[in-house]
């Protein structure tokens, strides 16, 4: 793997890296009775599980899964409410190895009803997930607001387990991009992990809103508008709500690349966002390397409820 290092580092104890797994988006060509993110990539191993483990391996303290409301129960049944931190799951030389384990909470975020069928693309899922993560954390304390967001897609397969050794570099101010074995990144249209800083969020949201179309035609002349200011002309049906079809690269190419950037090139990469690509991956030699981890990262465990008085229960 090749890498380009950064010159500055921060204390990991004061840095909140939030993981984003965008699931809600335009359907692929599989036409399965379940969601596309639950495509099997190995025996008893789903694409969405690999994406969640990628976030955990990268060092995320929280992981936010943005998914349709009708898929939340099935995803939650499969993944549970937490995933084990890969660094702390097997501390064999600790006195009490099980006591050293660290659980990373999983949060399931429903796409807002007003965005459904209007802005439900992977690009918007990432932005909306980051927005909710910031809002929830800010409601707890300004000191736990995410400093950076790591994005992992369930529509590609690559050896993301190697990210463990680069945790400190990922949780550092600046950009982070994974590269395919051909040197391509998410900015080239590939479903491969990347991270962006929280101060980029406002600019990206604004760019999305400025670029997308709505129901009405903003080019309608003023003299044709109602009372000279209210737009009444409708756009053609195929031109309405263009945000539904935005690619991730269409929005995130606005990331400031002048900032310090850390890049890691993967040994191999397979896109599985179509049936043909999935067949190519399943028939490859690399498929034999991608197995479900032997350690139990997912246990379907649930967090204990907050205590309450018996008289109020």
Coordinates of C-alpha atoms in Angstrom, one line a residue:
X1 CA 0.0 0.0 0.0
X2 CA 1.2 3.5 -0.8
X3 CA 0.6 6.4 1.5
X4 CA 1.1 10.2 1.8
X5 CA 1.5 11.4 5.4
X6 CA 0.3 14.5 7.1
X7 CA 2.5 16.9 9.0
X8 CA 0.2 17.5 12.0
X9 CA -1.6 15.2 14.4
X10 CA -4.0 15.7 17.3
X11 CA -4.9 14.0 20.5
X12 CA -7.2 11.1 19.7
X13 CA -8.9 11.4 23.0
X14 CA -10.3 14.8 22.1
X15 CA -11.2 13.9 18.5
X16 CA -14.7 12.6 17.5
X17 CA -14.6 10.6 14.2
X18 CA -18.2 9.8 13.3
X19 CA -18.9 7.0 10.8
X20 CA -21.5 7.4 8.1
X21 CA -22.9 4.3 6.2
X22 CA -25.2 5.6 3.4
X23 CA -27.9 3.0 2.6
X24 CA -30.8 5.1 1.4
X25 CA -30.5 6.0 -2.3
X26 CA -31.7 5.0 -5.7
X27 CA -32.2 1.2 -6.1
X28 CA -29.7 -0.8 -8.0
X29 CA -30.5 -3.5 -10.6
X30 CA -30.6 -6.5 -8.3
X31 CA -34.4 -6.4 -7.7
X32 CA -34.0 -8.5 -4.5
X33 CA -36.9 -8.7 -2.0
X34 CA -34.4 -7.2 0.5
X35 CA -32.4 -4.0 0.3
X36 CA -29.3 -3.8 -2.0
X37 CA -27.0 -3.1 1.0
X38 CA -27.7 -6.7 2.3
X39 CA -26.1 -8.3 -0.7
X40 CA -24.0 -11.3 0.5
X41 CA -20.2 -10.9 -0.3
X42 CA -19.2 -14.1 1.6
X43 CA -20.9 -16.9 3.5
X44 CA -22.9 -15.3 6.3
X45 CA -21.3 -11.9 5.6
X46 CA -23.3 -9.0 4.1
X47 CA -22.0 -5.9 2.3
X48 CA -23.5 -3.5 5.0
X49 CA -21.6 -5.5 7.7
X50 CA -18.4 -5.0 5.9
X51 CA -19.1 -1.2 5.6
X52 CA -19.8 -1.0 9.4
X53 CA -16.7 -2.9 10.2
X54 CA -14.7 -0.5 8.0
X55 CA -15.9 2.4 10.0
X56 CA -15.0 0.6 13.2
X57 CA -11.6 -0.3 11.9
X58 CA -11.0 3.3 10.9
X59 CA -11.5 4.4 14.5
X60 CA -15.0 5.8 14.5
X61 CA -16.5 6.5 18.0
X62 CA -20.1 6.4 16.6
X63 CA -21.5 4.9 13.4
X64 CA -24.7 6.3 11.8
X65 CA -26.5 4.2 9.3
X66 CA -28.9 6.2 7.0
X67 CA -31.6 3.8 5.7
X68 CA -35.2 3.7 4.7
X69 CA -37.7 3.3 7.6
X70 CA -39.0 0.0 6.3
X71 CA -35.5 -1.5 6.4
X72 CA -34.6 -0.4 9.9
X73 CA -36.0 -3.4 11.7
X74 CA -34.2 -5.9 9.5
X75 CA -30.9 -4.1 9.6
X76 CA -31.2 -3.6 13.4
X77 CA -32.0 -7.3 13.8
X78 CA -28.9 -8.3 11.8
X79 CA -26.4 -5.7 13.1
X80 CA -27.7 -5.0 16.6
X81 CA -27.1 -1.7 18.5
X82 CA -23.3 -1.9 18.7
X83 CA -20.2 -3.3 17.1
X84 CA -17.0 -4.2 18.9
X85 CA -13.9 -2.1 18.4
X86 CA -11.4 -4.2 16.4
X87 CA -8.5 -2.9 18.4
X88 CA -10.0 -3.9 21.8
X89 CA -12.0 -7.1 21.0
X90 CA -9.1 -9.5 21.6
X91 CA -6.7 -8.3 24.3
X92 CA -5.4 -11.8 25.2
X93 CA -2.7 -10.5 27.5
X94 CA -5.0 -8.3 29.6
X95 CA -6.0 -9.7 33.1
X96 CA -9.7 -9.5 32.1
X97 CA -9.8 -9.4 28.2
X98 CA -13.6 -9.1 28.1
X99 CA -13.5 -6.0 30.4
X100 CA -11.1 -4.3 27.9
X101 CA -13.6 -4.4 25.1
X102 CA -15.1 -1.2 23.7
X103 CA -18.5 -1.1 22.1
X104 CA -19.2 1.4 19.3
X105 CA -22.8 2.5 19.2
X106 CA -24.8 2.1 16.0
X107 CA -27.5 4.7 15.2
X108 CA -30.2 4.1 12.6
X109 CA -31.3 7.3 10.9
X110 CA -34.5 7.4 8.9
X111 CA -34.5 9.6 5.8
X112 CA -36.8 12.5 6.4
X113 CA -40.3 12.1 4.8
X114 CA -39.9 15.4 2.9
X115 CA -36.7 14.0 1.3
X116 CA -38.2 10.7 0.1
X117 CA -38.6 10.6 -3.7
X118 CA -37.1 14.1 -3.9
X119 CA -33.5 14.0 -2.5
X120 CA -33.0 10.3 -1.6
X121 CA -29.5 9.8 -3.2
X122 CA -26.3 8.5 -1.6
X123 CA -24.9 12.0 -1.7
X124 CA -27.8 13.4 0.3
X125 CA -27.8 10.4 2.7
X126 CA -24.2 11.2 3.6
X127 CA -25.0 14.9 4.2
X128 CA -28.2 14.2 6.1
X129 CA -26.5 11.6 8.3
X130 CA -23.7 14.1 9.1
X131 CA -26.4 16.7 9.9
X132 CA -28.3 14.4 12.3
X133 CA -25.0 13.2 13.9
X134 CA -24.1 16.8 14.6
X135 CA -27.5 17.7 15.9
X136 CA -27.8 14.8 18.3
X137 CA -24.2 15.2 19.6
X138 CA -24.6 19.0 20.0
X139 CA -27.8 18.3 22.1
X140 CA -25.5 16.4 24.5
X141 CA -22.5 18.7 24.6
X142 CA -20.5 20.9 22.3
X143 CA -17.4 18.8 23.3
X144 CA -18.8 15.7 21.6
X145 CA -19.7 17.2 18.3
X146 CA -18.0 15.2 15.4
X147 CA -14.7 16.8 14.2
X148 CA -14.7 14.6 11.1
X149 CA -16.9 12.1 9.2
X150 CA -15.7 8.9 7.8
X151 CA -17.9 7.4 5.0
X152 CA -18.0 3.7 4.1
X153 CA -20.2 2.4 1.2
X154 CA -21.9 -1.1 1.1
X155 CA -21.5 -1.2 -2.6
X156 CA -17.8 -2.2 -3.0
X157 CA -15.4 -4.7 -1.5
X158 CA -11.8 -4.2 -0.7
X159 CA -9.4 -5.1 2.2
X160 CA -10.4 -2.3 4.6
X161 CA -9.0 -4.2 7.6
X162 CA -5.7 -2.6 6.8
X163 CA -7.0 0.7 8.0
X164 CA -6.3 -0.3 11.6
X165 CA -2.7 0.8 11.4
X166 CA -3.7 4.3 10.1
X167 CA -6.2 5.3 12.8
X168 CA -4.1 8.1 14.1
X169 CA -3.7 9.6 10.6
X170 CA -7.4 9.3 9.8
X171 CA -8.4 11.0 13.0
X172 CA -6.4 14.1 12.1
X173 CA -7.5 17.4 10.7
X174 CA -7.4 17.3 6.9
X175 CA -8.8 15.1 4.1
X176 CA -8.6 11.3 3.9
X177 CA -9.1 9.2 0.8
X178 CA -8.9 5.5 0.1
X179 CA -7.7 4.7 -3.5
X180 CA -8.5 1.8 -5.7
X181 CA -5.6 -0.3 -7.0
X182 CA -5.7 2.0 -10.0
X183 CA -5.4 5.1 -8.0
X184 CA -9.0 6.2 -8.2
X185 CA -11.0 7.7 -5.3
X186 CA -14.6 8.6 -4.5
X187 CA -14.0 11.8 -6.4
X188 CA -13.7 9.7 -9.5
X189 CA -17.0 8.0 -8.9
X190 CA -15.9 4.9 -7.0
X191 CA -17.6 3.5 -3.9
X192 CA -14.5 3.6 -1.7
X193 CA -14.1 5.1 1.8
X194 CA -13.2 8.7 2.5
X195 CA -13.4 11.3 5.3
X196 CA -14.2 15.0 5.3
X197 CA -13.9 17.6 8.1
X198 CA -17.0 19.0 9.8
X199 CA -16.2 22.5 8.6
X200 CA -16.8 21.3 5.1
X201 CA -20.4 20.3 5.9
X202 CA -22.1 23.7 5.5
X203 CA -20.5 24.3 2.1
X204 CA -21.5 20.9 0.8
X205 CA -25.1 21.3 2.0
X206 CA -25.4 24.7 0.3
X207 CA -23.9 23.3 -2.9
X208 CA -26.4 20.5 -3.0
X209 CA -29.4 22.8 -2.5
X210 CA -28.1 25.3 -5.1
X211 CA -27.5 22.6 -7.7
X212 CA -30.7 20.5 -7.3
X213 CA -34.0 21.3 -9.0
X214 CA -37.4 21.4 -7.3
X215 CA -40.9 21.2 -8.6
X216 CA -41.0 24.7 -10.1
X217 CA -38.9 26.4 -12.8
X218 CA -36.8 29.2 -11.3
X219 CA -36.1 30.6 -14.8
X220 CA -39.7 31.8 -15.1
X221 CA -39.7 35.6 -16.0
X222 CA -40.7 38.0 -13.3
X223 CA -43.6 39.4 -15.3
X224 CA -45.1 35.9 -15.6
X225 CA -44.9 35.1 -11.9
X226 CA -47.8 35.5 -9.6
X227 CA -47.7 38.9 -8.0
X228 CA -44.3 39.3 -9.7
X229 CA -42.5 37.0 -7.3
X230 CA -44.2 33.6 -6.9
X231 CA -43.1 31.0 -9.4
X232 CA -46.0 29.1 -11.0
X233 CA -44.4 27.4 -13.9
X234 CA -43.8 23.6 -13.4
X235 CA -40.7 21.9 -14.6
X236 CA -41.0 18.9 -16.8
X237 CA -41.5 15.7 -14.8
X238 CA -38.1 14.3 -15.8
X239 CA -36.3 17.5 -14.6
X240 CA -37.9 17.7 -11.2
X241 CA -36.0 16.9 -8.0
X242 CA -32.7 16.2 -9.7
X243 CA -31.1 15.7 -6.3
X244 CA -32.4 12.1 -6.4
X245 CA -29.8 11.2 -9.1
X246 CA -26.8 13.1 -7.9
X247 CA -23.6 11.0 -7.7
X248 CA -21.4 11.3 -4.6
X249 CA -18.7 12.8 -6.7
X250 CA -21.1 15.5 -8.0
X251 CA -21.3 17.0 -4.6
X252 CA -18.1 16.0 -2.8
X253 CA -15.8 17.3 -5.5
X254 CA -16.3 20.6 -3.6
X255 CA -14.1 19.4 -0.8
X256 CA -11.1 21.7 -0.3
X257 CA -8.2 19.7 -1.7
X258 CA -5.7 22.4 -0.6
X259 CA -5.9 21.0 2.9
X260 CA -3.4 18.4 4.1
X261 CA -4.5 15.0 2.6
X262 CA -3.8 11.5 3.6
X263 CA -4.3 8.7 1.0
X264 CA -4.0 4.9 1.1
X265 CA -4.1 2.7 -1.9
X266 CA -5.9 -0.6 -1.6
X267 CA -4.3 -3.8 -3.0
X268 CA -7.5 -4.7 -4.8
X269 CA -11.0 -3.3 -5.3
X270 CA -14.3 -4.6 -6.7
X271 CA -17.5 -2.6 -7.3
X272 CA -20.6 -4.6 -6.5
X273 CA -23.2 -2.0 -7.4
X274 CA -24.6 -4.1 -10.3
X275 CA -25.3 -7.8 -11.0
X276 CA -22.5 -8.0 -13.5
X277 CA -20.0 -6.5 -11.2
X278 CA -21.1 -8.7 -8.3
X279 CA -20.6 -11.8 -10.5
X280 CA -17.1 -10.6 -11.4
X281 CA -16.3 -10.3 -7.7
X282 CA -17.8 -13.6 -6.7
X283 CA -15.7 -15.4 -9.5
X284 CA -12.5 -13.7 -8.5
X285 CA -9.6 -15.0 -6.4
X286 CA -10.0 -12.1 -4.0
X287 CA -13.4 -13.4 -3.0
X288 CA -11.7 -16.2 -1.1
X289 CA -9.9 -13.6 1.0
X290 CA -13.0 -11.8 2.1
X291 CA -14.5 -14.0 4.8
X292 CA -16.7 -13.2 7.8
X293 CA -14.4 -12.4 10.7
X294 CA -14.0 -15.2 13.2
X295 CA -14.3 -12.8 16.1
X296 CA -17.8 -11.8 17.1
X297 CA -18.0 -8.1 16.2
X298 CA -21.8 -8.3 16.0
X299 CA -23.6 -9.9 18.9
X300 CA -27.0 -8.3 18.4
X301 CA -26.6 -6.9 21.9
X302 CA -28.7 -3.9 23.0
X303 CA -27.9 -1.1 25.3
X304 CA -29.4 -1.0 28.7
X305 CA -32.3 1.4 29.1
X306 CA -31.8 4.5 31.2
X307 CA -33.1 3.9 34.8
X308 CA -36.4 5.2 35.8
X309 CA -38.5 5.3 39.0
X310 CA -40.7 2.2 39.5
X311 CA -43.7 4.4 40.1
X312 CA -43.3 5.9 36.6
X313 CA -42.7 2.6 34.8

